[in-house]
XYZ file of C-alpha atoms in Angstrom:
611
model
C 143.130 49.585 -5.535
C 146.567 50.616 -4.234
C 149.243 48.869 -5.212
C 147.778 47.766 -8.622
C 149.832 48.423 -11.116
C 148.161 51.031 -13.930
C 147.043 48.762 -17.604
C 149.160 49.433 -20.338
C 152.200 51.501 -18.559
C 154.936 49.181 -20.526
C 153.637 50.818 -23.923
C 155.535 53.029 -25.427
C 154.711 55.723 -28.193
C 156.793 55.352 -30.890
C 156.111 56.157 -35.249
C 155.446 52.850 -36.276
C 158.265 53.722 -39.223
C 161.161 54.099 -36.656
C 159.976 50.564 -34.738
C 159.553 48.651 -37.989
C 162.882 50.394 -39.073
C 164.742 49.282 -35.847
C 163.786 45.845 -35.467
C 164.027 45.397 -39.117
C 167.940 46.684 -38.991
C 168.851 44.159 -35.831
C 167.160 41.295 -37.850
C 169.454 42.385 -40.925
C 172.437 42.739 -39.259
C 172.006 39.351 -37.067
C 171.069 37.446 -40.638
C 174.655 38.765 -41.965
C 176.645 38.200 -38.953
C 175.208 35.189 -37.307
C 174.197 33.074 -40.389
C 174.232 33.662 -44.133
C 177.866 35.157 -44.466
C 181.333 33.174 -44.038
C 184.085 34.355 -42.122
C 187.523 35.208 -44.837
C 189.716 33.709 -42.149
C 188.065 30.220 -41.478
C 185.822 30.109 -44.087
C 182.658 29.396 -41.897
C 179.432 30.194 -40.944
C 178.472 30.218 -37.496
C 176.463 27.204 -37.498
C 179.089 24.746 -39.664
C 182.055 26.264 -36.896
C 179.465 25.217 -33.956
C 179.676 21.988 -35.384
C 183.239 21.066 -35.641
C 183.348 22.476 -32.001
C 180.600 20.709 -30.622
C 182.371 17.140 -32.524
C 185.422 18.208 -31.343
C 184.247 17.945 -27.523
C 182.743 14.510 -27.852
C 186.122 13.543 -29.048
C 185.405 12.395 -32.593
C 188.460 12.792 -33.895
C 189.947 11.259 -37.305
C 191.058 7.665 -36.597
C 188.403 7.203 -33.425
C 185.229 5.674 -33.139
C 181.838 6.867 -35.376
C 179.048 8.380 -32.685
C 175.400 8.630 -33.547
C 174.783 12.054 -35.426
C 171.883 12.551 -32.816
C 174.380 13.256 -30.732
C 176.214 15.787 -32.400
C 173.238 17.584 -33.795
C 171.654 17.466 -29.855
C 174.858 19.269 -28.291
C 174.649 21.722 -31.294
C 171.307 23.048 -30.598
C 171.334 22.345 -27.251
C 174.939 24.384 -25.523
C 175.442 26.369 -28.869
C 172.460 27.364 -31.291
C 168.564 27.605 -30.351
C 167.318 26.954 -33.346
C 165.569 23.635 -35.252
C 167.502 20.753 -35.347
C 166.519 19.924 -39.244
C 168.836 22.940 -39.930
C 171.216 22.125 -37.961
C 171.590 18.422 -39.463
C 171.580 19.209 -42.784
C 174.365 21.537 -42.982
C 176.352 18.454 -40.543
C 174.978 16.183 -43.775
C 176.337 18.775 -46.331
C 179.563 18.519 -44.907
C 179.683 14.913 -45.549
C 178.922 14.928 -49.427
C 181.905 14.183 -50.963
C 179.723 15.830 -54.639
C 178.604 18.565 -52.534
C 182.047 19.720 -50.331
C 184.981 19.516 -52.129
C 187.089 18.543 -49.082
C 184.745 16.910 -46.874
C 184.991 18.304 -43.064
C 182.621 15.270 -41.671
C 183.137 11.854 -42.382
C 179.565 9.798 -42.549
C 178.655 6.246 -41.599
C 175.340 5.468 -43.344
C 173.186 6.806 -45.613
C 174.244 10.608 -46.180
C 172.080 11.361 -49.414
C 172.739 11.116 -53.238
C 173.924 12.463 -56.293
C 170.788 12.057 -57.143
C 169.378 14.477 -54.738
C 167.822 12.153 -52.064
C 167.650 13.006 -48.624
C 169.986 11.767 -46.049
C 168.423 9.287 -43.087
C 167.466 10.530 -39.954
C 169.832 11.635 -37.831
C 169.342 8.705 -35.002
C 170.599 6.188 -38.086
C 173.633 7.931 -39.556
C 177.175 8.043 -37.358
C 180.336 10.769 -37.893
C 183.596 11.935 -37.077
C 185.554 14.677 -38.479
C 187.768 14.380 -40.688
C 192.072 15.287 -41.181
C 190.860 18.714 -43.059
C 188.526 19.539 -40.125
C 191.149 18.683 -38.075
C 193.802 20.820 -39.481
C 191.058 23.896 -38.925
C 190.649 22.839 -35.176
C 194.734 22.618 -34.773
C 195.469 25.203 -31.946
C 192.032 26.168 -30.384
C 193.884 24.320 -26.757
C 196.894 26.940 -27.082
C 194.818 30.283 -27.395
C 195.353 30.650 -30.947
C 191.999 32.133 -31.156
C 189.367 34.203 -28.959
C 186.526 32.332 -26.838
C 183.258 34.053 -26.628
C 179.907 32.992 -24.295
C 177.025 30.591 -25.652
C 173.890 32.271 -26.199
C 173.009 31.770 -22.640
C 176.157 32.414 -20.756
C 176.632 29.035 -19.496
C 179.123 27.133 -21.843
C 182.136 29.199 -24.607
C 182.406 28.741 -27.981
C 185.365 29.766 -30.459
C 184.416 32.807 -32.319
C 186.706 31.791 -35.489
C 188.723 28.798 -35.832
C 192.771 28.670 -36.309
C 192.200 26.963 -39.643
C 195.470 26.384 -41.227
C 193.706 24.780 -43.915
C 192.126 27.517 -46.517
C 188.619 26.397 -46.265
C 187.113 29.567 -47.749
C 187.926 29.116 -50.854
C 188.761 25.710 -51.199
C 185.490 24.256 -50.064
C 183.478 27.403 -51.045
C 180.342 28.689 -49.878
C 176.550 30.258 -50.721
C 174.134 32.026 -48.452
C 171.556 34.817 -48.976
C 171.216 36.941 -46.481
C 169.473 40.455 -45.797
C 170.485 42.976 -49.383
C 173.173 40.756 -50.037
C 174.384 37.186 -50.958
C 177.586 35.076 -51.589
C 178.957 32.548 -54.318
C 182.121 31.347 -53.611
C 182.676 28.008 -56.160
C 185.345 25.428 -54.541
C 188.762 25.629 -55.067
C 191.849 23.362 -55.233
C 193.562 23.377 -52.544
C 197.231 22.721 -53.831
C 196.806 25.693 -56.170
C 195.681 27.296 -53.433
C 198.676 26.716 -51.538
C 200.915 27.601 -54.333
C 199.313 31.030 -55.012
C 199.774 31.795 -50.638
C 203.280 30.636 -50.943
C 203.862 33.239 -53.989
C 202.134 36.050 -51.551
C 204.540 35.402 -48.667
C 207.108 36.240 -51.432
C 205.686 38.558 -52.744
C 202.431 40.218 -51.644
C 202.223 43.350 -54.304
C 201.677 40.569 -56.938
C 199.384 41.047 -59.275
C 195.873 39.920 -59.863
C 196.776 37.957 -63.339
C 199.276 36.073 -61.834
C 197.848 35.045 -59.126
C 195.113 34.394 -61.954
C 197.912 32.251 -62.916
C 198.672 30.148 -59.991
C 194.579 29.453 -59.694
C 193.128 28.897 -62.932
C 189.839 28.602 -61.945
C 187.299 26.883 -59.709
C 187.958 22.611 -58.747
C 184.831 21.688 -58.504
C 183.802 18.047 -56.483
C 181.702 16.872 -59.197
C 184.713 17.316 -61.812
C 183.507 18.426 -65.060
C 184.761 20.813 -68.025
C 185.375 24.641 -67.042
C 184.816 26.396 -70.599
C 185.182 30.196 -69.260
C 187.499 32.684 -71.220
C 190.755 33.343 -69.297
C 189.977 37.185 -69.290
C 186.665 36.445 -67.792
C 188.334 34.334 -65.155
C 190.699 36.804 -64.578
C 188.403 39.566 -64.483
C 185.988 37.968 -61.900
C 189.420 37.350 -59.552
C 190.104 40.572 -59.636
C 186.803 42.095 -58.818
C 185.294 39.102 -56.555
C 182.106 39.455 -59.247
C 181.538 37.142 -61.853
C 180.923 33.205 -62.782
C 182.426 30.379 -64.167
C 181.008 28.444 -67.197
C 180.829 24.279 -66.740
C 179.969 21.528 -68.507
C 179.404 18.422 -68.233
C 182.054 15.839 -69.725
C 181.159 12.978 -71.958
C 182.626 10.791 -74.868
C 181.625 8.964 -77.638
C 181.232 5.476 -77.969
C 181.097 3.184 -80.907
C 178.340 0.525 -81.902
C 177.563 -1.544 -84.376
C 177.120 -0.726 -87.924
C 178.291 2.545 -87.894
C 176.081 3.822 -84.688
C 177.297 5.280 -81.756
C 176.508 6.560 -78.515
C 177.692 9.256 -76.069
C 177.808 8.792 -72.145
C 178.705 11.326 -69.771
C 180.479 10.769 -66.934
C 180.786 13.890 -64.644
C 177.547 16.372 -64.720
C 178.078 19.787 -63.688
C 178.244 21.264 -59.553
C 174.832 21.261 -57.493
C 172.922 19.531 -60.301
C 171.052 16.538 -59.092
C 170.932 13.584 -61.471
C 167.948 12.378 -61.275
C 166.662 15.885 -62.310
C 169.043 16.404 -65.415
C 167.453 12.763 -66.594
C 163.874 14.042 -66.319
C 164.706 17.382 -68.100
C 166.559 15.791 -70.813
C 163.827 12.732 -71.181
C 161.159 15.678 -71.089
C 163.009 17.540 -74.182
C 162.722 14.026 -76.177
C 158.631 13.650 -74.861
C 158.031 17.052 -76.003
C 160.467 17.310 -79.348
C 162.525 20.418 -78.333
C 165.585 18.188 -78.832
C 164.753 16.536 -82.575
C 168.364 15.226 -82.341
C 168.130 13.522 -79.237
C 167.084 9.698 -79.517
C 166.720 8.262 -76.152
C 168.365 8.437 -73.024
C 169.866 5.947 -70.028
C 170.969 6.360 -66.796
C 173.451 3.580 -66.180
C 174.649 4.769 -63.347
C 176.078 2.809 -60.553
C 178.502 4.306 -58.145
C 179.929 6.454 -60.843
C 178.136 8.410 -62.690
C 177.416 7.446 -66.289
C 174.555 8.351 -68.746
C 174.082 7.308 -72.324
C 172.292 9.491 -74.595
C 171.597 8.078 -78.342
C 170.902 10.436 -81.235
C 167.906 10.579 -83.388
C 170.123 8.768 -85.757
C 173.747 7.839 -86.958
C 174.508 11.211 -89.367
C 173.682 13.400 -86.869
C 177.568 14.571 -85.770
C 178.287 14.024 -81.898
C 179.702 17.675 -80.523
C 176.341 18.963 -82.767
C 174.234 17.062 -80.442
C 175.826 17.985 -77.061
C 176.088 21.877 -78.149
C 172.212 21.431 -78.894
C 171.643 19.975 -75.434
C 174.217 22.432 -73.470
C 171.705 25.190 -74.810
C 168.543 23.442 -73.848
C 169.477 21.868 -70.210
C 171.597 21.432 -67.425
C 174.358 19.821 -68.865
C 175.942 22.938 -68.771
C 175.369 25.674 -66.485
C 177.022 29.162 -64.819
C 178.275 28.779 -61.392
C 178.219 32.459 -60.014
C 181.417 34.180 -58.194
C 180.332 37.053 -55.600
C 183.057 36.671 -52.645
C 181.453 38.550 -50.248
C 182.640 38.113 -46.785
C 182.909 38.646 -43.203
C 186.057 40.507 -42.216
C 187.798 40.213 -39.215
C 186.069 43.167 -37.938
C 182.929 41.321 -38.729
C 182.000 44.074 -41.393
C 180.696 42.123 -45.010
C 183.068 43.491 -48.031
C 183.508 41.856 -51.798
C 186.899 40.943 -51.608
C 189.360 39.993 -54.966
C 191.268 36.451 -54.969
C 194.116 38.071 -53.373
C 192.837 39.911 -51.039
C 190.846 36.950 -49.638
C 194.118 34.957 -49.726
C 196.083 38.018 -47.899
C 192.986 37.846 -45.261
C 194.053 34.509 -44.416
C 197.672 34.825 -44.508
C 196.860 38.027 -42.053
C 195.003 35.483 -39.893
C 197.632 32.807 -39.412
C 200.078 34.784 -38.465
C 197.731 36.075 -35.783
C 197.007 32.753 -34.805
C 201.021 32.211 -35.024
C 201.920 34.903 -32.677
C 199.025 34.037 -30.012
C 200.575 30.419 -30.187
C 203.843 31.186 -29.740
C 203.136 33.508 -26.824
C 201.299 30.833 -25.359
C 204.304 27.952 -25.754
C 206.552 30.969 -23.921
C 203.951 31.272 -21.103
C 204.028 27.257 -20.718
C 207.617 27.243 -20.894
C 208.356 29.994 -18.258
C 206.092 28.143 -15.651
C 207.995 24.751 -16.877
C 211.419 26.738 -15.833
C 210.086 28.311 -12.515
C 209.543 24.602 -11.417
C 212.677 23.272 -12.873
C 214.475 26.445 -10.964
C 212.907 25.163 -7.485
C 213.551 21.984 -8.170
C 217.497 22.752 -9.241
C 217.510 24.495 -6.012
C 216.408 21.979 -3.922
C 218.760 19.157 -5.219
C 221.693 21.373 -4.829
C 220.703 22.041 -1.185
C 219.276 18.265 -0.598
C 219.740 18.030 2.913
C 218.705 21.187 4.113
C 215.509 20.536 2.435
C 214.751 17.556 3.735
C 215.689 19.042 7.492
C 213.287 21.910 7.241
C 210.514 19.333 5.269
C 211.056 16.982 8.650
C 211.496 19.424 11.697
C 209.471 22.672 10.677
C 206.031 23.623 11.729
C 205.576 25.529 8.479
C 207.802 23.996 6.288
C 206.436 26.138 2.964
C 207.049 28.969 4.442
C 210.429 28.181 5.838
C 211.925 27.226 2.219
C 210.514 30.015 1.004
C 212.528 32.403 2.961
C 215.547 30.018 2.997
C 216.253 29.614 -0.864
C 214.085 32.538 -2.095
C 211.525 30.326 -3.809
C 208.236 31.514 -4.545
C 205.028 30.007 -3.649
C 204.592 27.807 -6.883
C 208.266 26.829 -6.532
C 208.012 25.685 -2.600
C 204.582 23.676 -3.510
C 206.083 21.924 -6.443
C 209.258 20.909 -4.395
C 206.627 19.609 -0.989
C 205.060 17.384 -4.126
C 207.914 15.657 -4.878
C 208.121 12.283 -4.418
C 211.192 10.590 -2.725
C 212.271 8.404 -5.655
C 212.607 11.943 -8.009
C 215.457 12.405 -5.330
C 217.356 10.213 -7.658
C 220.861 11.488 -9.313
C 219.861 10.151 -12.741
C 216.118 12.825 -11.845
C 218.188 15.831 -11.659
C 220.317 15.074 -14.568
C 217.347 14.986 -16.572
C 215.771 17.857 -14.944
C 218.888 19.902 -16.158
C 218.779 18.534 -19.440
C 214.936 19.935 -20.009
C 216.151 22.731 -18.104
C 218.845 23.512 -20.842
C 216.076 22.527 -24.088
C 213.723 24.797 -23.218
C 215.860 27.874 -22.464
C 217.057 27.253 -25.774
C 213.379 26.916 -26.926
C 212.335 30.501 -25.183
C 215.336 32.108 -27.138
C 214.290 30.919 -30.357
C 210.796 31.520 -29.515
C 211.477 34.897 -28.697
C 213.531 35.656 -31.761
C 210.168 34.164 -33.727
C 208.301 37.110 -32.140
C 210.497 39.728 -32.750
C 211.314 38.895 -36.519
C 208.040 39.398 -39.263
C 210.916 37.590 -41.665
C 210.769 34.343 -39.025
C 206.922 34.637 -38.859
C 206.604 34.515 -42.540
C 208.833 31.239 -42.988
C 207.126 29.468 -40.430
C 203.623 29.990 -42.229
C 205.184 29.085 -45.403
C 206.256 25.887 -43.319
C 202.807 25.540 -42.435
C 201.278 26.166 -45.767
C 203.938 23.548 -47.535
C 202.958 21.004 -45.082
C 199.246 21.563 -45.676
C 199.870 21.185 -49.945
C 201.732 18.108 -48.778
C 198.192 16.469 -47.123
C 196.398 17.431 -49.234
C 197.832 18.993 -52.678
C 197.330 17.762 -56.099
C 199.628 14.579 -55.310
C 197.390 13.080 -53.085
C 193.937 11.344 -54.265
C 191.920 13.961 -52.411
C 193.209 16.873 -54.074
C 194.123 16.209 -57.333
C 192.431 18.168 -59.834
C 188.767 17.220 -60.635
C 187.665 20.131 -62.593
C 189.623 20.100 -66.220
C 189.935 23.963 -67.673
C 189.541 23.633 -71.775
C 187.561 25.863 -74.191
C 184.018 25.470 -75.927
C 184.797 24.024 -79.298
C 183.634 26.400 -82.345
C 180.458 24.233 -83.743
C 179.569 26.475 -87.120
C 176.616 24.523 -88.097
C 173.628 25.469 -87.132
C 171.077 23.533 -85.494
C 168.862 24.066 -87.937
C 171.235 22.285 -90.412
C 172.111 19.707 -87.587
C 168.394 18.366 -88.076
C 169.185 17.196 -91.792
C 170.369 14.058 -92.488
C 173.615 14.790 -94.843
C 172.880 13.069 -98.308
C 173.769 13.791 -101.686
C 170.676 15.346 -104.130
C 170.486 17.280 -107.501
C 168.741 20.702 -107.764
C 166.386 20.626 -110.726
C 164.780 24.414 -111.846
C 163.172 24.319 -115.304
C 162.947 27.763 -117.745
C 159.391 28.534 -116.062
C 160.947 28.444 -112.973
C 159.635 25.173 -111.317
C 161.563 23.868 -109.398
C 162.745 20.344 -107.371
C 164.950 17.729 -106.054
C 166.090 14.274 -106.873
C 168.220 11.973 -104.647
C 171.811 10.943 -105.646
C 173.780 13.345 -107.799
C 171.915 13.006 -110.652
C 174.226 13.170 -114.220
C 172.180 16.279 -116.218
C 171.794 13.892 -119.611
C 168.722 11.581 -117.136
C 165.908 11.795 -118.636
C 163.561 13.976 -116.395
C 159.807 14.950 -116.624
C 158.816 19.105 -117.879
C 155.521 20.303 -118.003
C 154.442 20.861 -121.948
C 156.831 23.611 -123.552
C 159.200 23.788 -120.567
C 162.630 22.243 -120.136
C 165.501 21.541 -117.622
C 167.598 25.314 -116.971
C 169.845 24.734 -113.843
C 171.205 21.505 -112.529
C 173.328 21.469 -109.723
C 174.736 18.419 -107.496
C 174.177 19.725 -103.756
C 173.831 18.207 -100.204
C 170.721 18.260 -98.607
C 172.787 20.594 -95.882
C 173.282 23.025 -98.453
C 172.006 26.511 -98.803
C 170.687 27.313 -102.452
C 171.347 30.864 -103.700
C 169.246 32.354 -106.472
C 170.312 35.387 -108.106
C 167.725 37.643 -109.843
C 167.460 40.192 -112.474
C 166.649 42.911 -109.964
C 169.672 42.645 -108.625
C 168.382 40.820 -105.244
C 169.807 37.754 -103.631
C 167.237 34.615 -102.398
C 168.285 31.870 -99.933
C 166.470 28.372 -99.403
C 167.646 25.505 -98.176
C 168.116 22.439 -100.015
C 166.189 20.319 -97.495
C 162.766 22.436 -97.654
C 162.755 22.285 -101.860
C 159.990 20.098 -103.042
C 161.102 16.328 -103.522
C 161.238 14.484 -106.970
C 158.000 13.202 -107.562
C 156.178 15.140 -109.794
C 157.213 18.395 -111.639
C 158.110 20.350 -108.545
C 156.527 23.647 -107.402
C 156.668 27.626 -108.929
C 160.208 29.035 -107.549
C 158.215 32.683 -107.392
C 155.735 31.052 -104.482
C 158.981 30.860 -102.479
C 160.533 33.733 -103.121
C 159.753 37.533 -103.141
C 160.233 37.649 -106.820
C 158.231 39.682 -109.061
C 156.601 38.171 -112.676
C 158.582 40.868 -114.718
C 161.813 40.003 -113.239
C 163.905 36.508 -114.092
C 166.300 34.455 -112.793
C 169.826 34.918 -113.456
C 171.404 32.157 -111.394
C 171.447 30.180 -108.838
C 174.435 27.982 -107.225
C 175.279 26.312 -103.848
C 176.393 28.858 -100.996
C 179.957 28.982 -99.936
C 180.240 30.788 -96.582
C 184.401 31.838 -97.710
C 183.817 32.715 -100.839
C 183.397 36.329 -102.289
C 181.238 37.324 -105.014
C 181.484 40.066 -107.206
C 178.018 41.402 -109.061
C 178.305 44.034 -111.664
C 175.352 45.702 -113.486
């Protein structure tokens, strides 16, 4: 039939390797670019930036009113990102959690999740608004401090990195997986933070130690105990690979009677509660923690669990050090910094160089500012100019204004004006005709010529640019350094105490016993150091050999005639009832070899055995 169009002409040939491989390589590239990887110079992914923006334009600044989060989350995935609004409202939730971001960019009305790791409500029950830190990363975006680019269908802009004069990256952190690779950037403190930019202004060849140094390690929101070796921290600055060993903190309280128990108060980052309990009640159920008693969550707004031991000899930091190893209570938080660049190509970056990155991007953001003040400022002086002009020639003015046909044209050509300059002066209103008007129209006149110079010199001097951004940065530590509530330090850097006993020995109940081994080699113990004149019970022609005064916690070493060392501990010896049990049937030693001696081990002290 003419006209039809042929079946199957839009199929192309193709291997089905170079199609898969294409498609594939676009998917890859969008997952790194458009979602799983932050940007080094505001810290954000795509979807948490489309968020402040979209907030920002419905005016929910700090200090205004709360608006439904329905609302946010519908202009979000309705002007900005296509995709399901689930997604899109739990990253606007994250934001909120004060135990989740360590400088909260949202500030939630209602129920925004747990701790615990419950869900927030729905989105048509919760309000926000940002908050001063999202604020300080939205400073600028009216004065073309940063680029613009379309929405996803043409019809709306969005910012394609924000001005952020607050160092989000690192202070708030971030995760994502995305196609071959992943980030792990822990939070920061963001008055250390501060400190070690201030030091790079100064100095930006300093080394990685010291800026090591300035950051000791991760703040995380959650607080807790950082136990990680300094060279380890150091290290994983100076690479951007590594992690960060945290515990949780606790104390010990006393009871009655000589009991005691220990409650912890801050658990370590991303570890729900609720979960910790059930893994630590599930080690007690199942008796992989014999030291472990019981357990209580007490919890009310602050966090606080009690844990009891099995029983009151059993040593407190014995118990813990058994439970870091066997739960949650202490965990690695992993370091990979890997990053968008400017150019929008993902590298591993060190401490510094992230910190560098952003220093790079504010005074970017500095210039394009500035350059935009000098733009407003010569169109404020063109005005001024015409107006100047017209005051000092009043009455002509007004003559031309009331007699000419074309009166724009006319004071154009009179008094050399130009077409912005003639409108503005046809605009004015008879009452700015005043004397007291053009003495203040001077006076402006005169400020912001002096504004341009100095503006000017700012452009022209990298020494001016880098004392304004340590203005900035000082002003930023001011808000919100380690003075203020929000940014004092949360996360407390110590080391793991050395805990030599083993937990093996931590399961014995310390008490005082006696070590009885006859001639024959039987051999038992008796509780209470026992003086060696008691009368105690041999089998027929045997009789007491060795008697040694021991704690049950002891190690017994038995030295034999073959020259060989045996170890058993105290606790496992058969008890006093009865005549005890052969030595040989717990030790590897031979009938035609004896034994010499046998005494309590003493880890620092040396022997010396000579045949």
């Amino acid at each position: 039939m003419a006209g039809t169009k042929p079946p199957h002409d839009d199929i192309l040939d193709a291997p089905l390797r170079q199609a898969l491989g294409e498609r594939y390589l676009a998917y890859a590239l969008s997952t790194i670019t458009h979602r799983a990887l932050p940007d080094v110079r505001d810290g954000l992914k795509p979807v948490h930036r489309r968020i402040l923006w979209a907030m920002r334009l419905l005016k929910l600044d700090p200090g205004e009113g709360f608006k439904k989060c329905a609302r946010v989350v519908g202009d979000v995935i309705g002007k900005y990102r296509p995709h399901g609004d689930q997604a899109a409202y739990d990253a606007l939730v994250r934001l909120a959690q004060d135990f989740a971001a360590r400088y909260p960019l949202v500030e939630g009305q209602g129920n925004f999740g747990n701790i615990d790791g419950d869900n927030a409500a729905a989105y048509r029950y919760t309000e926000a608004r940002l908050t001063e830190v999202a604020q300080a990363l939205l400073d600028g975006l009216d004065e073309d401090a940063v680029d613009f680019r379309p929405t996803y269908n043409a019809e709306d802009e969005e910012p394609a990195v924000l001005p952020a004069a607050f160092p989000n990256l690192l202070a708030n952190g971030s995760t994502g997986i995305a196609v071959g690779m992943a980030t792990s950037i822990p939070p920061h403190n963001a008055g250390e933070l501060c400190d070690a930019l201030l030091h790079l202004i100064k100095h930006p060849n300093a080394r990685d130690d010291k800026i090591a140094e300035i950051v000791p390690g991760p703040d995380f929101p959650t607080g807790g105990l950082l136990i990680e070796p300094h060279t380890s921290i150091v290290d994983a600055y100076t690479t951007g690979r590594g992690g960060f060993r945290v515990r949780a903190r606790w104390h010990k309280e006393e009871g009655a009677r000589g009991t005691y128990q220990i409650v912890i108060t801050e658990i370590p980052y991303q570890i729900a509660k609720s979960k910790l309990v059930e893994r630590l009640a599930e080690l007690v159920l199942q008796k992989k923690a014999p030291l472990l008693g019981d357990i209580r969550d007490e919890s009310a707004e602050d966090i606080r669990l009690v844990l009891e031991p099995r029983a009151r000899t059993v040593e407190p930091e014995v118990l813990m050090e058994s439970l870091f190893r066997l739960s949650d209570l202490e965990v690695r938080v992993p370091l990979n910094l890997n990053v968008l660049g400017a150019d929008q190509i993902p590298r591993v970056l060190s401490l510094k160089e992230a910190l560098l990155a952003f220093l790079a991007h504010r005074q970017v953001v500095l210039v394009r500012r500035t350059q935009f003040r000098l733009g407003k400022i010569e169109e404020r002086l063109e005005l001024l100019g015409g107006y100047l002009i017209a005051y000092l020639n009043l009455d002509e003015v007004i003559r031309i204004i009331r007699y000419e046909d074309e009166p724009k044209q006319r004071l154009m050509a009179a008094f050399e004006l130009s077409d912005r300059q003639a409108e503005a002066i046809l605009n004015m209103r008879l009452r700015s005709l005043r004397k007291l008007e053009e003495m203040e129209i001077r006076k402006e006149d005169k400020d912001l010529k002096a504004e341009r110079k100095e503006l000017k010199n700012l452009l022209g001097s990298d020494e001016m640019q880098k004392a304004r951004l340590a203005e900035e940065i000082r002003s930023i530590k001011e808000r919100f350094g380690q003075k203020t509530a929000l940014g004092r330090r949360r996360t407390e850097i110590t080391h793991a105490p050395v805990i030599s006993v083993e937990l093996e020995d931590a399961l014995t109940a310390r008490e005082p016993v006696t070590v009885i081994c006859s001639e024959k080699g039987w051999i038992r113990t008796m509780k209470g150091h026992v003086p060696f004149d008691t009368e105690a019970k041999f089998k027929d022609g045997d009789r007491g050999r060795f008697w040694l005064p021991m704690e049950s916690t002891d190690k017994l070493m038995i030295f034999a005639t073959d020259g060989r060392f045996f170890t058993l501990p105290v606790d496992k010896l058969p008890g006093g009832r009865g005549m005890g049990e052969p030595v040989r049937l717990m030790i590897d030693l031979p009938n035609d070899r004896d034994i010499v001696t046998m005494f309590s081990h003493d880890p620092a002290r040396s022997l010396l055995v000579v045949s």
